mmCIF file of C-alpha atoms in Angstrom:
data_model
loop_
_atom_site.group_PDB
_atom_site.id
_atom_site.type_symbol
_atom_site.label_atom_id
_atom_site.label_comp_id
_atom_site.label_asym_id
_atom_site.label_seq_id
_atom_site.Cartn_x
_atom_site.Cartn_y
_atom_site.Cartn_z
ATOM 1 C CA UNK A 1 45.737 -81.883 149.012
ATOM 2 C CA UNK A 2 46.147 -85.467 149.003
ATOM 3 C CA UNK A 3 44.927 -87.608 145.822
ATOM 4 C CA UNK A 4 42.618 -90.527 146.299
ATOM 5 C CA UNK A 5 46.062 -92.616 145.585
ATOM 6 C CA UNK A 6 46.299 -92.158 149.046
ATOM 7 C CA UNK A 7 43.131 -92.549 150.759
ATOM 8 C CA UNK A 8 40.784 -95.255 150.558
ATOM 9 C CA UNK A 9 36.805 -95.361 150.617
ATOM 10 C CA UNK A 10 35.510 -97.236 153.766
ATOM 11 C CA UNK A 11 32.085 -98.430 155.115
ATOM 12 C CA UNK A 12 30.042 -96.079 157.920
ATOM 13 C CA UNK A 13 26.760 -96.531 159.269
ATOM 14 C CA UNK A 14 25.413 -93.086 161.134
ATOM 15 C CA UNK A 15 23.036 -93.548 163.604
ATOM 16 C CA UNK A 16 20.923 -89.961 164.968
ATOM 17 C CA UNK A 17 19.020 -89.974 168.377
ATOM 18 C CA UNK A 18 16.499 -87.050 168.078
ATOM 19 C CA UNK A 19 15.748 -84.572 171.325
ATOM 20 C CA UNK A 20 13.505 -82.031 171.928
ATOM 21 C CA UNK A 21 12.440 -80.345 175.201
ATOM 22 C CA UNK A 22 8.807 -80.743 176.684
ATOM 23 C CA UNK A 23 6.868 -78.451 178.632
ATOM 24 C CA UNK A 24 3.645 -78.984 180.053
ATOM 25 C CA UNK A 25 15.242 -108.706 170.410
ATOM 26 C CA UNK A 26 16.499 -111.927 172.549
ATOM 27 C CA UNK A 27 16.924 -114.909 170.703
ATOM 28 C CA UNK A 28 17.108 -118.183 173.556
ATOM 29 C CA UNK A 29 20.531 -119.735 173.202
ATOM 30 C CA UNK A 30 21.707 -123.256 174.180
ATOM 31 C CA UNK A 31 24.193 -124.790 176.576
ATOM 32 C CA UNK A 32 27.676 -123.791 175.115
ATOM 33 C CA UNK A 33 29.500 -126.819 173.944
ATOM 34 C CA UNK A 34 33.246 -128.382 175.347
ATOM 35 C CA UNK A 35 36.476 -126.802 174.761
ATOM 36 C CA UNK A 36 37.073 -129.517 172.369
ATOM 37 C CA UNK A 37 33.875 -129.195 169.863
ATOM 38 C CA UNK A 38 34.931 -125.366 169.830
ATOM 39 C CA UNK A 39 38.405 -125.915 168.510
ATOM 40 C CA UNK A 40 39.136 -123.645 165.271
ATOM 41 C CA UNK A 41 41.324 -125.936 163.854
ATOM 42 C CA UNK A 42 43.316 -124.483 161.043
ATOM 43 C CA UNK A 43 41.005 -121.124 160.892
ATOM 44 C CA UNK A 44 42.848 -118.293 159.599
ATOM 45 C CA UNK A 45 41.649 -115.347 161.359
ATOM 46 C CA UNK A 46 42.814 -112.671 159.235
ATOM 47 C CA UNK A 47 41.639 -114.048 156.265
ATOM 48 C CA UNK A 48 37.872 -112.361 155.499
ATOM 49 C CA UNK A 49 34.633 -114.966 155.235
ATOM 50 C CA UNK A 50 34.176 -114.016 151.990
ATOM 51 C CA UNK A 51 36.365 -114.714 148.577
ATOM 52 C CA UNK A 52 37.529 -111.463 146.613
ATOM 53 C CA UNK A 53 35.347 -109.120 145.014
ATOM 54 C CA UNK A 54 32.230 -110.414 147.080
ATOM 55 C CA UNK A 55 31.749 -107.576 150.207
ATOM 56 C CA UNK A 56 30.829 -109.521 153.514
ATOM 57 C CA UNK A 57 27.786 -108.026 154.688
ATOM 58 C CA UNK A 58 27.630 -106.691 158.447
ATOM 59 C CA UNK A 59 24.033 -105.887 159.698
ATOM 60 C CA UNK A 60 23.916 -103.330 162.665
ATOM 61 C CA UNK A 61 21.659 -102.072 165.081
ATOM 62 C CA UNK A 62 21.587 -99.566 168.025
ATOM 63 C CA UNK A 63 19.541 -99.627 171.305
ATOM 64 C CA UNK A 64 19.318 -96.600 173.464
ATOM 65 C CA UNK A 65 19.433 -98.145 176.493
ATOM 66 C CA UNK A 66 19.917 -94.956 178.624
ATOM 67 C CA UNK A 67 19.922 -91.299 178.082
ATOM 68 C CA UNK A 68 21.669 -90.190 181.568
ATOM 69 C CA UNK A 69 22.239 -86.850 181.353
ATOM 70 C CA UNK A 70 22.242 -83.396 179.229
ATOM 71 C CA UNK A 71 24.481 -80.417 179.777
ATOM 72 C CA UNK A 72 23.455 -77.972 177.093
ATOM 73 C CA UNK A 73 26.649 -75.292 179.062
ATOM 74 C CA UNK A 74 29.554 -78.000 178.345
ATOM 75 C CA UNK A 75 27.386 -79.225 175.276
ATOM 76 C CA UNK A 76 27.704 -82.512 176.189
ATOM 77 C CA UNK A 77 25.478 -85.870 176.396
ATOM 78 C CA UNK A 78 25.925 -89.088 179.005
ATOM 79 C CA UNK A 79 24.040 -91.726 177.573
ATOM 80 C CA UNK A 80 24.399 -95.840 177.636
ATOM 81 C CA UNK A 81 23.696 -97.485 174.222
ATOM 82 C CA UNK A 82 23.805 -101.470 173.073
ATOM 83 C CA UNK A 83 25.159 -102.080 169.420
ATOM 84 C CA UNK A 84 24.223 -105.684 167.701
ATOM 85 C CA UNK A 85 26.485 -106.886 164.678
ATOM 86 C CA UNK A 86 25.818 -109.600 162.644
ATOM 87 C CA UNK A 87 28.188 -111.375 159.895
ATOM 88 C CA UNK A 88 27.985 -115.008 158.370
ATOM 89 C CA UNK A 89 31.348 -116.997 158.397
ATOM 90 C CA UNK A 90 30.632 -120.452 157.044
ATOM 91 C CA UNK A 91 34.144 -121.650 158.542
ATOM 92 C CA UNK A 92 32.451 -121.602 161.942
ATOM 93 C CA UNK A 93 29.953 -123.229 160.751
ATOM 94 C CA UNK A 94 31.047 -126.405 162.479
ATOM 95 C CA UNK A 95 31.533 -124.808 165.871
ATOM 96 C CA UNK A 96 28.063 -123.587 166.145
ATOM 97 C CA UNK A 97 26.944 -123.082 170.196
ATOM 98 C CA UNK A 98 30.364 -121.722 171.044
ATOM 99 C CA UNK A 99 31.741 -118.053 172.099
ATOM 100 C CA UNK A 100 34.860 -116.265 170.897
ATOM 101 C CA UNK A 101 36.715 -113.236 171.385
ATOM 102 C CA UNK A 102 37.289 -111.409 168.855
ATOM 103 C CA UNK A 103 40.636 -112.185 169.281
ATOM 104 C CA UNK A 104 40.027 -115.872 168.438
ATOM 105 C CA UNK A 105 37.824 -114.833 164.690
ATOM 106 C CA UNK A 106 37.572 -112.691 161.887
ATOM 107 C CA UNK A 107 36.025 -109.423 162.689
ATOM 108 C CA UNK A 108 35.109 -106.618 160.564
ATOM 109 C CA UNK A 109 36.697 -103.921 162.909
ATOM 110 C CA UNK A 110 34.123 -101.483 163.004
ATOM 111 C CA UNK A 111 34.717 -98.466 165.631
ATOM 112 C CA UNK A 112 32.477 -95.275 166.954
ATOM 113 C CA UNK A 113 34.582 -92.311 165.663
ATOM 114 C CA UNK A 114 32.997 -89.406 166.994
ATOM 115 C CA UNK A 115 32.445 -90.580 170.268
ATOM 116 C CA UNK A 116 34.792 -88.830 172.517
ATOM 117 C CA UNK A 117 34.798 -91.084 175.451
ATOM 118 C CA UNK A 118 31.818 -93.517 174.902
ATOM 119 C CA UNK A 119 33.482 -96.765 176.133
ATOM 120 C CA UNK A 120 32.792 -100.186 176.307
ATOM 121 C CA UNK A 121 31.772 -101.726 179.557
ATOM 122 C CA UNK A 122 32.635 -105.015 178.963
ATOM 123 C CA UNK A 123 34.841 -107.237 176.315
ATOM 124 C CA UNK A 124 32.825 -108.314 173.403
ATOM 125 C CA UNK A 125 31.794 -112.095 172.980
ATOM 126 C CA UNK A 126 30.908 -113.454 169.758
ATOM 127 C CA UNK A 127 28.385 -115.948 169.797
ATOM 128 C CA UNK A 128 28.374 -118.840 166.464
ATOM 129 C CA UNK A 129 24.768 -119.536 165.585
ATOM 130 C CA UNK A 130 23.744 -122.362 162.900
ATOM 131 C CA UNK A 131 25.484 -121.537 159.445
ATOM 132 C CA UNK A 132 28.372 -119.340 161.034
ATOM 133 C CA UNK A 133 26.191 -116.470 161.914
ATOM 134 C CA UNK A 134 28.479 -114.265 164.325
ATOM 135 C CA UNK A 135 26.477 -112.274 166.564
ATOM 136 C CA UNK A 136 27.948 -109.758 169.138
ATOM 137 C CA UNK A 137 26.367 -106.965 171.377
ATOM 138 C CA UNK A 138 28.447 -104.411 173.176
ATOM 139 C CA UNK A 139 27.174 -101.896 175.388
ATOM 140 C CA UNK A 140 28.913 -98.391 175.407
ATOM 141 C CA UNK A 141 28.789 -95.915 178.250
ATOM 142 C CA UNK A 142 30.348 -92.523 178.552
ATOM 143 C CA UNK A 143 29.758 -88.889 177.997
ATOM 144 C CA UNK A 144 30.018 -87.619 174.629
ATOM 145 C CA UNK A 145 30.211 -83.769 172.908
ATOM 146 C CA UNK A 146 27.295 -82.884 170.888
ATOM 147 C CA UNK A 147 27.257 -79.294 169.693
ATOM 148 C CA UNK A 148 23.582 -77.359 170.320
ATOM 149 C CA UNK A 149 23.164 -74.767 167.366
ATOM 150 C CA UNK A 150 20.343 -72.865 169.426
ATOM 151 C CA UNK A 151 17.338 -70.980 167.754
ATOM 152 C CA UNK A 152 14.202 -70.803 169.219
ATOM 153 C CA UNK A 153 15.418 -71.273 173.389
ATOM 154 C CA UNK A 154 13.876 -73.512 174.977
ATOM 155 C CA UNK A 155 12.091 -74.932 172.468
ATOM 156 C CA UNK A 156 14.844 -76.117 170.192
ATOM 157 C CA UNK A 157 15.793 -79.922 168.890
ATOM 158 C CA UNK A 158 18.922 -81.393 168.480
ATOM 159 C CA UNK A 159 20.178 -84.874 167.106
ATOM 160 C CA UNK A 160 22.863 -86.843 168.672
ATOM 161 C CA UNK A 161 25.209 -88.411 166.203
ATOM 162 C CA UNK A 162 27.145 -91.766 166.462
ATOM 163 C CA UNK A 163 29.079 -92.763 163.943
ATOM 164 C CA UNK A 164 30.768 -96.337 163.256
ATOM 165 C CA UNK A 165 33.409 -97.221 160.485
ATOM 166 C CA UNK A 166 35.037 -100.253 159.750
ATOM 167 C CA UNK A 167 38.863 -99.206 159.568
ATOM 168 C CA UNK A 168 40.373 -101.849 158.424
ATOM 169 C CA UNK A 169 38.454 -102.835 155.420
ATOM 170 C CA UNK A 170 37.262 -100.822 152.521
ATOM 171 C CA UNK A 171 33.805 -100.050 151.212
ATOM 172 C CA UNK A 172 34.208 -102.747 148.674
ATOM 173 C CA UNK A 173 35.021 -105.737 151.043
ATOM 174 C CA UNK A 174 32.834 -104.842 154.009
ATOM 175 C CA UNK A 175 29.231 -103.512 153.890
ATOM 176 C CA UNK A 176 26.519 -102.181 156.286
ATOM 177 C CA UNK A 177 23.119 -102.954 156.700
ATOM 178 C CA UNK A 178 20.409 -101.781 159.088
ATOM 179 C CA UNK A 179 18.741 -104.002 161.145
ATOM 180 C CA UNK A 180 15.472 -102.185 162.618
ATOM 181 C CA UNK A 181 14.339 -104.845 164.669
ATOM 182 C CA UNK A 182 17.576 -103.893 166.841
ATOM 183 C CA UNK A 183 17.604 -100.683 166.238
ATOM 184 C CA UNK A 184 15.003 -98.598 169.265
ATOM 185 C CA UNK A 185 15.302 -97.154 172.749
ATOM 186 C CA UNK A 186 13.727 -98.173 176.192
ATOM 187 C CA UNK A 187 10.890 -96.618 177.245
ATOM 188 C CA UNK A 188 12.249 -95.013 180.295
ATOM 189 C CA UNK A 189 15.527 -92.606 180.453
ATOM 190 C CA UNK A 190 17.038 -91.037 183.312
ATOM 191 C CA UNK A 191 16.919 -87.654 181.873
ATOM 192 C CA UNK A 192 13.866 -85.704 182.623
ATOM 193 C CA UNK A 193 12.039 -83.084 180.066
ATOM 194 C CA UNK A 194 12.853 -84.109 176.849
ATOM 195 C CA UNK A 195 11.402 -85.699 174.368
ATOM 196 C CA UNK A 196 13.807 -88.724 172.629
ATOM 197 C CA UNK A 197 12.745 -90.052 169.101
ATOM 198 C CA UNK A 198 13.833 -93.387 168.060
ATOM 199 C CA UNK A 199 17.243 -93.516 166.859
ATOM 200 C CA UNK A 200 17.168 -93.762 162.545
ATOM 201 C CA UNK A 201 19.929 -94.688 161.044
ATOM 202 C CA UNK A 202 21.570 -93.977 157.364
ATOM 203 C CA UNK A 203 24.909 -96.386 155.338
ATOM 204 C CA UNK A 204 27.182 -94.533 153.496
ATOM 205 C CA UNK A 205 30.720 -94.303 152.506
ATOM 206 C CA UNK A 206 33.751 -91.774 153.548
ATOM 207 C CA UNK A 207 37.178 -91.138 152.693
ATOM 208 C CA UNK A 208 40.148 -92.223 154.841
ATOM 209 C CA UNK A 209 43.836 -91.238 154.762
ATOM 210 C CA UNK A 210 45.701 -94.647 154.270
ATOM 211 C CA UNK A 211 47.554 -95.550 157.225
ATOM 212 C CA UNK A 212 51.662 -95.664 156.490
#
């Protein structure tokens, strides 16, 4: 066994869509600015927003956009889901009204890691909002394993599990928060029969091999 020498703690959010069989927020943005008002300058990407010993705080939320199928034989769900992050960066403060890639800014790295092959359908773009506020939504489509433990057929409930971890940063320089006004499902899903409960959400912590 390996001694927490050589593993690090890091920051997860778990998010849990419930199901159970039946029988019977856009904000308005402005016109983009030039090429030349959205010039970073001297911004160092890999440095974080924050200074040492002060965690920069991500807030998170998850849409169920689609629940498109269920396959309780291959224990499997197909579903389409939007995820919102939020950070502030007061470098970009300046640059407010523009779009990045995250390959332009600082970004806190967070991944789904039980999500088999939930993938994204488009490249993210991070938006800069007054007082460096990054905001970024990226939709996720894909089928996904979700184990049934089956009791009372066909009346049983399950909970679909999505899990996101920032993997480059530990617990003590990035942290989670839930934002519920982002956090819901559409009214309407392709699936037919079940019952789908708003997805809740829980921030915790988990251990990590160190990489090397």
């Amino acid at each position: 066994m390996r001694s927490d020498q050589h593993r690090k703690l890091l920051p997860a959010a778990l998010f849990a869509i419930s199901l159970s069989a039946l029988f019977a927020c856009t904000a308005v943005e402005a016109a983009a600015p030039g090429p030349a008002a959205c010039s970073l300058g001297e911004y160092q990407r890999s440095a974080r927003p924050d200074a040492a010993g002060t965690a920069t705080t991500v807030s998170l939320g998850l849409l169920l956009a689609d629940l498109i199928a269920i396959s309780d034989t291959d224990q499997t769900v197909t579903l389409n889901v939007l995820l919102t992050m939020a950070w502030t960066d007061h470098r970009l403060s300046p640059v407010a009204g523009c779009h990045y890639s995250g390959a332009d800014i600082w970004t806190p790295d967070i991944q789904l890691t039980n999500s088999g092959s939930l993938a994204s359908r488009q490249p993210a773009e991070l938006m800069i909002q007054d007082g460096g506020r990054v905001v970024t939504r990226v939709r996720f489509e894909g089928t996904v394993s979700n184990p049934w433990h089956m009791k009372r057929f066909p009346f049983d409930s399950n909970d679909i599990l999505l899990q996101l971890v920032s993997l480059r940063y530990s617990a003590a320089e990035v942290s989670f928060l839930v934002n519920e006004s982002w956090t819901g499902r559409r009214s309407v899903m392709t699936v037919p029969n079940w019952d789908i409960g708003k997805p809740t959400a829980s921030v915790n912590s988990i251990m990590m091999p160190l990489l090397g």
